[in-house]
Amino acid sequence: MSDYRFIVRKAAVLGAGVMGAQIAAHLVNANIETLLFELPAESGDPSAPAAKAIEKLKKLEPAPLSIASKAVCIQSANYDQHLGLLTDCDLVIEAIAERIDWKTDLYTKVAPHLGPHTIFASNTSGLSINQLAQAFPEELRHHFCGIHFFNPPRYMHLVEMIPCKESDVRILDDLEAFLVTYLGKGVIRAKDTPNFIANRVGVFSMLAIMHHAREFGLGFDLVDKLTGSLIGRPKSATFRTADVVGLDILSHVIDTMHKALTDDPWHNYYITPSWLQTLIDQGALGQKSGKGIYQKINKEIQVLDLATNTYRLSEDTLDSDVESLLKQKNPVEKFAALRTSEHPQAQFLWAIHRDLFHYCAVHLATIADNARDLDLAIRWGFGWNQGPFEIWQTAGWNQIAAWINEDIAAGKSMSNTLLPAWVQEAGQNAAQGVHTTQGSYAPLAHAMQPRSTLPVYRRQVFPDRLAGEERKYGETIFETDAVRMWHTGDEIAIVSFKSKMHTIDIEVLNGLQQAIEEAERHWRALVIWQTDPPFSAGANLQKASEKPKSEEPPSAFDQFMKKVKKTAQSTILQAARSLDLADALMAGKLAEVETLITRFQQLSQHLRYSTIPTVAAVDGLALGGGCEFVMHCDRAVATLESYIGLVEAGVGLLPAGGGCKELALRAARNAIDGDPFPQLKHYFQTVAMAQLAKSAEGAKELGYLLPADPIIMNRFELLHAAKIQALALAESGYRPPLIPRGIPVAGSTGIATIKGTLVNMLEGHFISEHDYLIGSKIAHVMCGGDLTPGSLVDEEWFLRLERTAFIELLATEKTQARIAHTLKTGKPLRN
C-alpha cells in the first residue's frame, strides 16, 4: 500500500441516471476513460440503457460535457456482461437510486470484481456511509467512502467526502487530491450524519422559510423575491429552486431527516408540508414535469396561491422600504433594521436568518469539523455568496447572539434549545466570530482550526476566502487607477486589471504597456491574472460618464448560471456594453476610436513579441479584446469554465485588436498545399457568427486557444499553473517568435467564395443586407483583401485592414442603431 501511487487512469460509474451519467461526463471532461453501467435491457442490446443515457448528455443544458465529441469516451456497460471490467478501474463511483437495500445488493455483486487498489465511493446524498460499508468484506471497507457530488456535477464546486470508520486515511487523502485538481472540486470532509452538511443545513433553511412564509402570510413569489439575490443567494431563491431540484427529491430529503433525526430539537419541522405533498401526488414535480410550485402558460409565469389553491400570475410585491433596507452596504445596520422593523417582510427576513444561525450553532459540532467547512459547503453546494456563519459574523457576532437568545427566551424561535456555550467563546476573540486569518472555529477543540495542509492545497495560492480572513495579493511593483503589477516573492510578475468586469480602456492599455516594459527590465515572465473572474469582458472604447448604480453583487450561483446559459442575446448585449460605443458615436469621435484601436493593436503585438514570456491566466469570460489579449500571449492557461470569444459581430462590428489577423495567421500556418482557405473558412464562420466557446475545450475547437494551451479544472489552481508555465518558458531559454514576413492570403478568391455563400443566405432571407455587409467586411480582412491568392503580406497589412473595416462599419447608421438598440433593450437588432 505504501508503495502504490494513486492515479486514476480509468473509472466506472454505476448507475446511468441523471447524476450518474453527468458524473461520467465530468470524468471524461478530465480526460479519464470511463465506463457507465446500467441495468441490462430486457431485449436487444443489453447496454442500450447506458448508451441512451450517454447520447442524452449531448442534448442537456447546461451541457455536462465540455465538448459534445467527448461522449465517445464514455463506454456503455451493463451488470450482466461487464463487471469484469471493473478490475482495471482505479475509481468506481456508485450513483444509483437512494435505496440502501438496492445499494448494498449492488455492492455485494460488484465486490469480487474490484481491483486491489480500486477506490469505491458512493454518491449518496444522505444515507449512512458506515451502514453501506457493511455490505463489503472488511478489507474492501478500507477503500470505501462517500463522495457526494452536487447537481450539475460539472459546474457545482462542492463534493462532500464522507469516510466510514474503516476508511484508510491515505485513500482519503489521495481521493481528495484527485477531486481537487483533476475534477476541479472543493472538497469538504463531512461526518456520517443524515444528509451530511450542505443538504442538512440547506434543506433546513428551506423548511424555515416555508414555515415563516406561512406564519407571515407571504406568497411563494414574494418569498422568492425576498430570499434570492437581494440577500446573496441564487436568483432562483427558495421555491423556484425547489422546482428545479424536483419536489419529490426535496420531499425525500425531508423524509430522510424526519426518520433519522428523531432527537433533533427541530424534528417537528422535518415534515413535507401538506400542500407540497398534494403537488407530488398530482405529479406536479417541478421543472422536470413542467408544473410544480410554478408553471408557465404560454409566456406567462404563474405561481401556486395557497389561499385559493389555484395558480395566479406571478408578481413582484416587494415593499420598497424593505428593498432599500436590504441594499444597505453595512450588514450590522441592515440586521439591526430588520429586527426592529414592524413590516412583515422585514420580520420574516430576520426570523429566517435567526433560526438558521441558531440551527447551525447547535449542530456544528456534530455535522462538521469547523465553521469553515459548514460555510464553504453551503456556498459551494447551494450557491450562496456567504455561508451562515459568515453572514452572522459580518452582521456583528455578539449582538446577533444576544438577539437570538432574547428571541429564544420570548418563544419566538423555532426551537427553545439554548445556543451552545462555544458561541460566546467565539465572540471573545479579536475577530469576534468564527473566522480569522489563522483558521476557523472548531467547537470540539475549542480552537481555531487552520486549513488543510495536504500537498494539493499548496497549488492554491489564493484559496476561496471567507469573511474574517485577511488577504494580501503579494507585493506591489506598481499600481495605477487601472492596473496593479505585483509578485509573490519569486521571479514572475503578475498584472491584474482594476476596471469593472476587467474591461480594457486607454488607462488599462497604458498600465499593461508599463507592466510589460517593467517585466522586460526586471522579471523573467509576465502573467495576466485577475483576482476574481472574469478575465475580461472586452474593450471599453470610452469610459461611462456616470457612476454605476449601487447594486447587491450577484450570487456565485447566478454568476455560474449566467456563464453556463449564455445565449446569443446575452453575448451580443455583453459585447455592446463592453465596447461602450454609444457616447463615442453621438459625439462623433471616430478619430479617437481609431487611435485607441491602433493603440490596442500595438499592445497586442507587444504581448506577442515581448522579450519575456507572457501568459494569460483565463477564468470566466474573455470577450472581444480580452480574447485578443489571450490569443497574443505566448501561452494561455484556462480553466475548463472559460467562455472565450470574438463577439463583436453581434453588434455590427468586427474584431480589431488583432483577432482577425491572428486567426488569418493561424490559418496560414496550417495551410494545405499552401492554401490557407480550408482552415480560414472555419475561422470566418467563428468570427462572423460571434461564436462564444462554452468551455476551454470548445475554445480550442473554435481556434481561440491553441492545442498547447493547458486547461485546468480548478480555478483556485489557475495562478499556480500559469506561473509554472511562465517559468518553464523562461527556463527553456525563451526568445520571442520571429516576425512572419510572408503570410500567404486567401485573397480575392477566398472573398468571392465566402460572398457567394453570403449571397445565398441573403436571398434565402437568413441574413439581412447589413449582415451581408458585416460578413463581407470580415471576409475582406481575414482573406487579406483583394490580392491574388497566395500573395505574401505581413501582420501590419492585416492590422490596417482591421482598423479600416472597423471604422467603416462603425460609421454606418445600421451598426450604430444595433449598438444603441442592444444597449437600450438588451436584445439584438437585425436591421
PDB file of N, CA, C and O in Angstrom, residues 20 134 137 183 258 297 345 446 559 615 634 636 696 731 733 748 792 831:
ATOM      1  N   GLY A  20     -25.550   9.973 -12.290  1.00  0.00           N
ATOM      2  CA  GLY A  20     -24.514   9.048 -12.718  1.00  0.00           C
ATOM      3  C   GLY A  20     -23.954   9.395 -14.081  1.00  0.00           C
ATOM      4  O   GLY A  20     -22.730   9.444 -14.282  1.00  0.00           O
ATOM      5  N   GLN A 134     -21.060  -1.915   5.437  1.00  0.00           N
ATOM      6  CA  GLN A 134     -21.210  -3.275   5.951  1.00  0.00           C
ATOM      7  C   GLN A 134     -21.463  -4.289   4.845  1.00  0.00           C
ATOM      8  O   GLN A 134     -21.309  -5.498   5.052  1.00  0.00           O
ATOM      9  N   PRO A 137     -16.762  -6.869   2.437  1.00  0.00           N
ATOM     10  CA  PRO A 137     -15.861  -7.519   3.389  1.00  0.00           C
ATOM     11  C   PRO A 137     -14.914  -6.479   3.973  1.00  0.00           C
ATOM     12  O   PRO A 137     -14.666  -5.433   3.368  1.00  0.00           O
ATOM     13  N   LEU A 183     -10.698  17.003 -11.022  1.00  0.00           N
ATOM     14  CA  LEU A 183     -12.107  17.295 -11.277  1.00  0.00           C
ATOM     15  C   LEU A 183     -12.483  18.720 -10.898  1.00  0.00           C
ATOM     16  O   LEU A 183     -13.615  19.147 -11.099  1.00  0.00           O
ATOM     17  N   HIS A 258     -36.528  13.369   8.791  1.00  0.00           N
ATOM     18  CA  HIS A 258     -37.588  13.045   9.761  1.00  0.00           C
ATOM     19  C   HIS A 258     -37.355  11.671  10.391  1.00  0.00           C
ATOM     20  O   HIS A 258     -37.504  11.503  11.613  1.00  0.00           O
ATOM     21  N   ILE A 297     -47.554  29.179 -18.599  1.00  0.00           N
ATOM     22  CA  ILE A 297     -48.622  29.062 -19.589  1.00  0.00           C
ATOM     23  C   ILE A 297     -48.333  30.072 -20.687  1.00  0.00           C
ATOM     24  O   ILE A 297     -48.379  31.282 -20.447  1.00  0.00           O
ATOM     25  N   GLN A 345     -42.484  41.762   6.010  1.00  0.00           N
ATOM     26  CA  GLN A 345     -41.419  41.262   5.149  1.00  0.00           C
ATOM     27  C   GLN A 345     -40.066  41.349   5.846  1.00  0.00           C
ATOM     28  O   GLN A 345     -39.236  40.435   5.733  1.00  0.00           O
ATOM     29  N   HIS A 446     -12.298  23.631  20.721  1.00  0.00           N
ATOM     30  CA  HIS A 446     -12.307  24.965  21.338  1.00  0.00           C
ATOM     31  C   HIS A 446     -11.120  25.788  20.835  1.00  0.00           C
ATOM     32  O   HIS A 446     -10.446  26.473  21.614  1.00  0.00           O
ATOM     33  N   GLN A 559     -23.823  33.939 -11.050  1.00  0.00           N
ATOM     34  CA  GLN A 559     -22.724  34.133 -11.980  1.00  0.00           C
ATOM     35  C   GLN A 559     -22.494  32.867 -12.788  1.00  0.00           C
ATOM     36  O   GLN A 559     -22.263  32.911 -13.997  1.00  0.00           O
ATOM     37  N   VAL A 615       1.932  35.159 -20.317  1.00  0.00           N
ATOM     38  CA  VAL A 615       0.965  34.078 -20.121  1.00  0.00           C
ATOM     39  C   VAL A 615      -0.357  34.685 -19.664  1.00  0.00           C
ATOM     40  O   VAL A 615      -0.394  35.473 -18.716  1.00  0.00           O
ATOM     41  N   ASP A 634       2.094  34.338 -25.246  1.00  0.00           N
ATOM     42  CA  ASP A 634       2.836  33.141 -25.640  1.00  0.00           C
ATOM     43  C   ASP A 634       2.096  31.877 -25.254  1.00  0.00           C
ATOM     44  O   ASP A 634       2.185  30.849 -25.937  1.00  0.00           O
ATOM     45  N   ALA A 636      -1.661  30.525 -23.128  1.00  0.00           N
ATOM     46  CA  ALA A 636      -2.856  30.741 -22.310  1.00  0.00           C
ATOM     47  C   ALA A 636      -3.041  29.517 -21.427  1.00  0.00           C
ATOM     48  O   ALA A 636      -2.886  28.385 -21.903  1.00  0.00           O
ATOM     49  N   ALA A 696     -13.267  25.809 -22.190  1.00  0.00           N
ATOM     50  CA  ALA A 696     -11.927  25.972 -22.751  1.00  0.00           C
ATOM     51  C   ALA A 696     -11.674  24.946 -23.859  1.00  0.00           C
ATOM     52  O   ALA A 696     -10.980  25.235 -24.840  1.00  0.00           O
ATOM     53  N   GLU A 731      12.749  29.279 -18.410  1.00  0.00           N
ATOM     54  CA  GLU A 731      13.855  28.348 -18.169  1.00  0.00           C
ATOM     55  C   GLU A 731      14.341  27.676 -19.455  1.00  0.00           C
ATOM     56  O   GLU A 731      15.472  27.199 -19.531  1.00  0.00           O
ATOM     57  N   GLY A 733      15.095  29.057 -22.106  1.00  0.00           N
ATOM     58  CA  GLY A 733      15.862  29.993 -22.924  1.00  0.00           C
ATOM     59  C   GLY A 733      14.974  30.767 -23.867  1.00  0.00           C
ATOM     60  O   GLY A 733      15.229  30.848 -25.070  1.00  0.00           O
ATOM     61  N   SER A 748      -8.637  37.386 -53.175  1.00  0.00           N
ATOM     62  CA  SER A 748      -9.908  37.669 -53.835  1.00  0.00           C
ATOM     63  C   SER A 748     -10.737  36.413 -54.055  1.00  0.00           C
ATOM     64  O   SER A 748     -11.974  36.453 -53.988  1.00  0.00           O
ATOM     65  N   LEU A 792       1.921  37.204 -50.520  1.00  0.00           N
ATOM     66  CA  LEU A 792       2.545  37.230 -49.204  1.00  0.00           C
ATOM     67  C   LEU A 792       2.477  38.631 -48.609  1.00  0.00           C
ATOM     68  O   LEU A 792       2.848  39.615 -49.268  1.00  0.00           O
ATOM     69  N   ASN A 831     -31.287  44.608 -38.402  1.00  0.00           N
ATOM     70  CA  ASN A 831     -31.793  45.629 -39.332  1.00  0.00           C
ATOM     71  C   ASN A 831     -31.153  45.483 -40.703  1.00  0.00           C
ATOM     72  O   ASN A 831     -30.243  44.699 -40.895  1.00  0.00           O
TER      73      ASN A 831
END
